[in-house]
Amino acid sequence: MHINTSRFAGKTAVVTGAASGIGAAIALRLISEGARVAGIDVAEDALKEMATQHDGAFFAAPADVTKESEVAAAVAAAAAEFGGIDIAFNVAGASRVGPIVDLDEADWDFTIDLVQKGVFLCTKHEARHIKEHGRGGAIVNVASLNAHIPMPYGSPYSTGKAGVEMFSKVAAVELSSSGIRVNSVLPGLVDTPLVAPVMAYEPARDMFLSRIPIARAATPEEIAGPCLYLASDDASYVTGTSLVVDGGWEVSNYPDLTTLGS
Ligand SMILES: NC(=O)c1ccc[n+]([C@@H]2O[C@H](COP(=O)([O-])OP(=O)(O)OC[C@H]3O[C@@H](n4cnc5c(N)ncnc54)[C@H](O)[C@@H]3O)[C@@H](O)[C@H]2O)c1
C-alpha cells in the first residue's frame, strides 16, 4: 500500500514492539505520514537497523516493557531526542500457553506482566510526557480479539488482553482533562511472526480461516491503519472505546441456516 499524506507531520510518537509485526507496520506508516518515531523493543539489533534505514525519523530506544526503570528511561530518552511526545502506541506482546490445570505460575506471570503490566507502565510514562507540553495527544493500546473471545490454553493472554481493554477505558477517563485520548484496538488473526506456527500448519490455519468471513489473516498494515486513525485528528471525539479489526470473526458465530435449503 502506498501512503502519501502528511497527517502526522511535526508529530512525535512512541511505538512499543516496533521491531516486528504490527508495531513495525505502525512505525513505518507513521514515518511515511511525516512523524518521527521512537521504537521501544527488546530486539535491540532490529531497532538499530530501523534507525539506520530511517535516519532522523526513527530513534531506537531499547527497553523491556515489563521493567519500569527501563520504560521510564526509554520514554524520557525519546522525549529528549524529539523535544516531547505527542502520540503513543503500546503494541509489544507475546504469550505462554497451557491448560489451566498444568500452567506454571511463571508462565502466568510472564504473560500478564508483558501484555497487561507493560501497557500500564508504558501508558504511565508516555502520559506524563504528553502532559508536560500541554497540547494533549493520544494513546492507542493494542489488545486482542481474545479480550472478547476466550482462547483455550491461553488463559493469561485472554485475561491480560481483556485487562488492556478495560485499562484503556479507565485511562481515557483519567487523562481526558489533560487532553489525552486513549483507545484500544482488538485485532483478530494477523500474519506476523507471533502466529507463524499457526499460519505454517495448514489444518490449524484452515480452522481459523473457517471462522473469519473475510477468509484470510490481516496484514500488519491492515492493523496499523486503524491504529493511526485512532491517533489522528479524525478521531478527535473518540476516546475510551475499542475497535475490533478481525475480518468479521467476532460476529460470525451464528449457524448459517440458509445452507439447510427450504
Ligand atoms: N498477530 C496476531 O494475530 C495478533 C492478534 C491479536 C493481537 N496481537 C497483539 O499484537 C501485538 C503485536 O504482536 P505481533 O503479532 O506484531 O507480534 P511480533 O512477535 O511480530 O511483535 C511483537 C514485538 O514485541 C516485542 N516484545 C516482546 N516482549 C517484549 C518486552 N518485554 N519488551 C519490549 N518488547 C517486547 C518483540 O521483540 C517483538 O518485536 C501483541 O500485543 C499481540 O498480542 C497480535
Short mmCIF file of C-alpha atoms and ligand atoms in Angstrom, two decimals:
data_model
loop_
_atom_site.label_atom_id
_atom_site.label_comp_id
_atom_site.label_asym_id
_atom_site.label_seq_id
_atom_site.Cartn_x
_atom_site.Cartn_y
_atom_site.Cartn_z
CA MET A 1 0.00 0.00 0.00
CA HIS A 2 1.42 3.41 -0.97
CA ILE A 3 0.53 6.11 1.54
CA ASN A 4 1.47 9.68 0.86
CA THR A 5 -0.06 12.08 3.36
CA SER A 6 1.42 14.46 5.88
CA ARG A 7 -1.24 13.68 8.50
CA PHE A 8 1.39 13.34 11.25
CA ALA A 9 3.88 15.96 10.05
CA GLY A 10 5.66 17.52 13.04
CA LYS A 11 4.31 14.87 15.43
CA THR A 12 6.46 12.65 17.59
CA ALA A 13 5.44 9.13 18.51
CA VAL A 14 6.46 6.26 20.78
CA VAL A 15 5.77 2.74 19.48
CA THR A 16 6.45 -0.32 21.63
CA GLY A 17 7.04 -3.66 19.91
CA ALA A 18 8.34 -1.58 17.00
CA ALA A 19 10.90 -4.17 15.83
CA SER A 20 8.40 -6.61 14.31
CA GLY A 21 4.89 -7.27 13.03
CA ILE A 22 2.15 -4.79 13.93
CA GLY A 23 4.47 -2.42 15.83
CA ALA A 24 6.88 -2.20 12.89
CA ALA A 25 3.98 -1.55 10.49
CA ILE A 26 2.71 1.26 12.75
CA ALA A 27 6.20 2.80 12.97
CA LEU A 28 6.75 2.70 9.19
CA ARG A 29 3.29 4.08 8.41
CA LEU A 30 3.84 6.94 10.89
CA ILE A 31 7.17 7.79 9.27
CA SER A 32 5.57 7.70 5.81
CA GLU A 33 2.97 10.19 7.07
CA GLY A 34 5.52 12.63 8.47
CA ALA A 35 6.05 11.63 12.11
CA ARG A 36 9.28 10.99 13.96
CA VAL A 37 9.12 7.68 15.83
CA ALA A 38 10.87 6.27 18.89
CA GLY A 39 10.75 2.49 18.83
CA ILE A 40 10.81 0.60 22.12
CA ASP A 41 11.55 -3.13 21.97
CA VAL A 42 13.81 -5.79 23.47
CA ALA A 43 15.06 -6.58 19.94
CA GLU A 44 17.87 -4.03 20.03
CA ASP A 45 19.59 -5.02 16.76
CA ALA A 46 16.36 -4.75 14.77
CA LEU A 47 15.71 -1.29 16.25
CA LYS A 48 19.22 -0.15 15.32
CA GLU A 49 18.70 -1.42 11.77
CA MET A 50 15.45 0.59 11.51
CA ALA A 51 17.26 3.69 12.81
CA THR A 52 19.91 3.26 10.11
CA GLN A 53 17.27 2.85 7.40
CA HIS A 54 15.22 5.85 8.55
CA ASP A 55 17.94 8.22 9.68
CA GLY A 56 16.49 11.09 11.73
CA ALA A 57 12.92 9.74 11.58
CA PHE A 58 13.42 6.65 13.77
CA PHE A 59 15.04 6.65 17.21
CA ALA A 60 15.98 3.32 18.80
CA ALA A 61 15.04 3.16 22.49
CA PRO A 62 15.63 -0.44 23.53
CA ALA A 63 13.79 -1.48 26.70
CA ASP A 64 11.84 -4.30 28.30
CA VAL A 65 8.29 -3.02 28.78
CA THR A 66 7.86 -5.13 31.94
CA LYS A 67 10.59 -3.17 33.79
CA GLU A 68 9.56 0.28 34.99
CA SER A 69 13.08 1.71 35.21
CA GLU A 70 13.74 0.73 31.57
CA VAL A 71 10.38 2.07 30.36
CA ALA A 72 10.90 5.38 32.20
CA ALA A 73 14.40 5.78 30.75
CA ALA A 74 13.37 4.86 27.18
CA VAL A 75 10.37 7.20 27.13
CA ALA A 76 12.46 10.02 28.67
CA ALA A 77 15.17 9.44 26.04
CA ALA A 78 12.54 9.63 23.27
CA ALA A 79 11.11 12.86 24.70
CA ALA A 80 14.60 14.37 24.98
CA GLU A 81 15.52 13.32 21.43
CA PHE A 82 12.35 14.78 19.89
CA GLY A 83 11.60 17.61 22.33
CA GLY A 84 8.39 15.95 23.55
CA ILE A 85 5.92 13.18 22.77
CA ASP A 86 2.53 13.64 21.07
CA ILE A 87 1.19 10.13 20.50
CA ALA A 88 1.97 6.59 21.65
CA PHE A 89 1.15 3.04 20.56
CA ASN A 90 1.59 0.20 23.05
CA VAL A 91 1.97 -2.92 20.94
CA ALA A 92 4.68 -5.18 22.47
CA GLY A 93 3.30 -8.58 23.35
CA ALA A 94 3.71 -12.36 23.40
CA SER A 95 2.28 -15.21 25.42
CA ARG A 96 2.92 -18.58 27.03
CA VAL A 97 0.14 -21.11 26.75
CA GLY A 98 -1.03 -24.22 28.56
CA PRO A 99 -4.08 -25.81 30.17
CA ILE A 100 -5.11 -24.06 33.38
CA VAL A 101 -4.62 -27.22 35.44
CA ASP A 102 -0.99 -27.52 34.29
CA LEU A 103 0.00 -23.90 33.74
CA ASP A 104 3.06 -22.83 35.73
CA GLU A 105 2.87 -19.71 37.86
CA ALA A 106 5.92 -18.40 35.98
CA ASP A 107 4.11 -18.70 32.63
CA TRP A 108 1.06 -16.87 34.00
CA ASP A 109 3.30 -14.10 35.40
CA PHE A 110 5.33 -13.82 32.17
CA THR A 111 2.22 -13.24 30.06
CA ILE A 112 0.33 -10.96 32.44
CA ASP A 113 3.48 -8.91 33.09
CA LEU A 114 4.05 -8.43 29.38
CA VAL A 115 0.58 -7.83 28.00
CA GLN A 116 -1.01 -6.09 30.98
CA LYS A 117 1.61 -4.54 33.26
CA GLY A 118 3.67 -3.49 30.24
CA VAL A 119 0.74 -1.46 28.88
CA PHE A 120 0.21 0.16 32.30
CA LEU A 121 3.89 1.11 32.68
CA CYS A 122 4.16 2.50 29.16
CA THR A 123 0.89 4.45 29.38
CA LYS A 124 2.02 5.90 32.75
CA HIS A 125 5.32 7.26 31.43
CA GLU A 126 4.05 8.25 27.98
CA ALA A 127 1.13 10.19 29.52
CA ARG A 128 3.48 12.03 31.90
CA HIS A 129 5.49 13.29 28.95
CA ILE A 130 2.45 14.09 26.78
CA LYS A 131 1.01 16.09 29.71
CA GLU A 132 4.24 18.06 30.02
CA HIS A 133 3.84 20.10 26.81
CA GLY A 134 0.12 20.75 27.46
CA ARG A 135 -1.00 20.23 23.84
CA GLY A 136 -2.74 16.91 24.54
CA GLY A 137 -2.28 13.78 22.49
CA ALA A 138 -3.44 10.21 22.03
CA ILE A 139 -2.51 6.72 23.19
CA VAL A 140 -3.53 3.53 21.37
CA ASN A 141 -3.17 0.19 23.16
CA VAL A 142 -3.17 -2.99 21.10
CA ALA A 143 -5.22 -5.65 22.90
CA SER A 144 -6.65 -8.64 21.01
CA LEU A 145 -9.94 -10.18 19.91
CA ASN A 146 -9.11 -12.59 22.75
CA ALA A 147 -10.31 -9.81 25.07
CA HIS A 148 -13.78 -10.88 23.85
CA ILE A 149 -13.28 -14.45 22.62
CA PRO A 150 -11.66 -16.86 25.10
CA MET A 151 -8.62 -18.79 23.86
CA PRO A 152 -8.49 -22.28 25.39
CA TYR A 153 -4.96 -22.80 26.82
CA GLY A 154 -4.49 -19.04 26.59
CA SER A 155 -5.96 -18.03 29.95
CA PRO A 156 -3.29 -15.47 30.89
CA TYR A 157 -3.29 -13.96 27.37
CA SER A 158 -7.09 -13.65 27.13
CA THR A 159 -7.31 -12.34 30.69
CA GLY A 160 -4.48 -9.88 30.13
CA LYS A 161 -5.92 -8.57 26.86
CA ALA A 162 -9.37 -8.10 28.45
CA GLY A 163 -7.50 -6.13 31.10
CA VAL A 164 -5.84 -3.96 28.44
CA GLU A 165 -9.25 -3.07 27.00
CA MET A 166 -10.63 -2.04 30.43
CA PHE A 167 -7.39 -0.30 31.44
CA SER A 168 -7.63 1.82 28.29
CA LYS A 169 -11.17 2.90 29.23
CA VAL A 170 -10.02 3.88 32.74
CA ALA A 171 -7.06 5.78 31.29
CA ALA A 172 -9.38 7.57 28.83
CA VAL A 173 -11.47 8.91 31.71
CA GLU A 174 -8.46 9.80 33.90
CA LEU A 175 -6.50 11.52 31.15
CA SER A 176 -9.27 13.39 29.33
CA SER A 177 -8.73 16.50 31.46
CA SER A 178 -5.15 16.55 30.11
CA GLY A 179 -6.42 16.38 26.51
CA ILE A 180 -5.15 12.83 26.06
CA ARG A 181 -7.43 10.36 24.26
CA VAL A 182 -6.93 6.64 24.97
CA ASN A 183 -8.41 3.81 22.90
CA SER A 184 -7.66 0.16 22.22
CA VAL A 185 -7.55 -1.93 19.07
CA LEU A 186 -8.55 -5.61 19.13
CA PRO A 187 -7.02 -7.43 16.15
CA GLY A 188 -8.15 -10.89 15.07
CA LEU A 189 -5.65 -13.10 13.21
CA VAL A 190 -2.70 -11.10 11.84
CA ASP A 191 0.08 -12.59 9.73
CA THR A 192 3.15 -11.80 11.88
CA PRO A 193 5.99 -13.84 13.42
CA LEU A 194 3.80 -14.22 16.55
CA VAL A 195 1.39 -16.54 14.75
CA ALA A 196 3.84 -18.06 12.23
CA PRO A 197 3.37 -21.59 13.66
CA VAL A 198 -0.40 -21.37 13.09
CA MET A 199 -0.02 -19.93 9.60
CA ALA A 200 2.52 -22.62 8.66
CA TYR A 201 0.38 -25.57 9.82
CA GLU A 202 -2.41 -25.88 7.25
CA PRO A 203 -5.02 -27.72 9.36
CA ALA A 204 -4.72 -25.13 12.15
CA ARG A 205 -4.73 -22.22 9.71
CA ASP A 206 -7.83 -23.58 7.94
CA MET A 207 -9.68 -23.92 11.27
CA PHE A 208 -9.02 -20.25 11.97
CA LEU A 209 -9.92 -19.10 8.47
CA SER A 210 -13.22 -21.03 8.54
CA ARG A 211 -14.36 -18.65 11.31
CA ILE A 212 -13.35 -15.44 9.53
CA PRO A 213 -15.84 -14.12 6.92
CA ILE A 214 -13.07 -12.26 5.07
CA ALA A 215 -11.36 -15.71 4.97
CA ARG A 216 -7.75 -14.64 5.44
CA ALA A 217 -5.44 -13.23 8.07
CA ALA A 218 -4.92 -9.47 8.20
CA THR A 219 -1.62 -8.00 7.12
CA PRO A 220 0.16 -5.96 9.85
CA GLU A 221 -0.53 -2.86 7.70
CA GLU A 222 -4.28 -3.54 7.95
CA ILE A 223 -4.00 -3.17 11.74
CA ALA A 224 -1.64 -0.17 11.55
CA GLY A 225 -4.22 1.83 9.55
CA PRO A 226 -6.98 1.66 12.20
CA CYS A 227 -4.38 2.34 14.94
CA LEU A 228 -3.23 5.50 13.16
CA TYR A 229 -6.83 6.60 12.65
CA LEU A 230 -7.39 6.49 16.43
CA ALA A 231 -4.29 8.66 16.98
CA SER A 232 -5.25 11.13 14.23
CA ASP A 233 -7.36 14.30 14.32
CA ASP A 234 -10.13 12.38 12.53
CA ALA A 235 -10.68 10.63 15.89
CA SER A 236 -10.69 13.87 17.91
CA TYR A 237 -14.01 12.90 19.56
CA VAL A 238 -13.13 9.20 20.04
CA THR A 239 -11.89 8.12 23.44
CA GLY A 240 -12.48 5.21 25.81
CA THR A 241 -13.58 2.89 23.05
CA SER A 242 -12.19 -0.25 21.45
CA LEU A 243 -12.04 -1.03 17.76
CA VAL A 244 -12.33 -4.68 16.72
CA VAL A 245 -10.35 -5.32 13.50
CA ASP A 246 -10.97 -9.00 12.82
CA GLY A 247 -12.35 -9.56 9.30
CA GLY A 248 -15.77 -10.23 10.84
CA TRP A 249 -14.64 -13.08 13.10
CA GLU A 250 -16.42 -11.88 16.26
CA VAL A 251 -19.82 -11.54 14.61
CA SER A 252 -19.69 -14.77 12.57
CA ASN A 253 -20.58 -17.25 15.31
CA TYR A 254 -24.17 -17.97 14.25
CA PRO A 255 -25.32 -21.07 12.37
CA ASP A 256 -25.85 -20.45 8.65
CA LEU A 257 -29.42 -21.76 8.39
CA THR A 258 -29.60 -20.85 4.69
CA THR A 259 -27.48 -23.95 3.96
CA LEU A 260 -30.45 -26.15 5.09
CA GLY A 261 -32.46 -25.28 2.00
CA SER A 262 -36.26 -24.77 2.03
N1 LIG B 1 -0.54 -11.49 15.32
C1 LIG B 1 -1.78 -11.63 15.75
O1 LIG B 1 -2.56 -12.47 15.23
C2 LIG B 1 -2.29 -10.78 16.88
C3 LIG B 1 -3.66 -10.80 17.13
C4 LIG B 1 -4.17 -10.01 18.17
C5 LIG B 1 -3.32 -9.23 18.92
N2 LIG B 1 -1.97 -9.25 18.66
C6 LIG B 1 -1.14 -8.41 19.51
O2 LIG B 1 -0.45 -7.50 18.72
C7 LIG B 1 0.77 -7.13 19.37
C8 LIG B 1 1.93 -7.26 18.38
O3 LIG B 1 2.03 -8.62 18.01
P1 LIG B 1 2.67 -9.09 16.63
O4 LIG B 1 1.75 -10.07 16.06
O5 LIG B 1 3.10 -7.91 15.83
O6 LIG B 1 3.93 -9.90 17.20
P2 LIG B 1 5.51 -9.85 16.86
O7 LIG B 1 6.07 -11.02 17.58
O8 LIG B 1 5.72 -9.72 15.40
O9 LIG B 1 5.99 -8.49 17.56
C9 LIG B 1 6.00 -8.34 18.95
C10 LIG B 1 7.16 -7.44 19.32
O10 LIG B 1 7.12 -7.23 20.75
C11 LIG B 1 8.46 -7.28 21.23
N3 LIG B 1 8.50 -7.63 22.66
C12 LIG B 1 8.20 -8.83 23.21
N4 LIG B 1 8.38 -8.78 24.54
C13 LIG B 1 8.81 -7.53 24.83
C14 LIG B 1 9.19 -6.86 26.04
N5 LIG B 1 9.15 -7.48 27.23
N6 LIG B 1 9.56 -5.56 25.96
C15 LIG B 1 9.62 -4.91 24.76
N7 LIG B 1 9.30 -5.51 23.59
C16 LIG B 1 8.89 -6.79 23.62
C17 LIG B 1 9.11 -8.35 20.36
O11 LIG B 1 10.54 -8.25 20.42
C18 LIG B 1 8.53 -8.05 19.01
O12 LIG B 1 9.33 -7.13 18.29
C19 LIG B 1 0.89 -8.04 20.59
O13 LIG B 1 0.47 -7.34 21.74
C20 LIG B 1 -0.07 -9.16 20.28
O14 LIG B 1 -0.57 -9.76 21.44
C21 LIG B 1 -1.44 -9.99 17.66
#
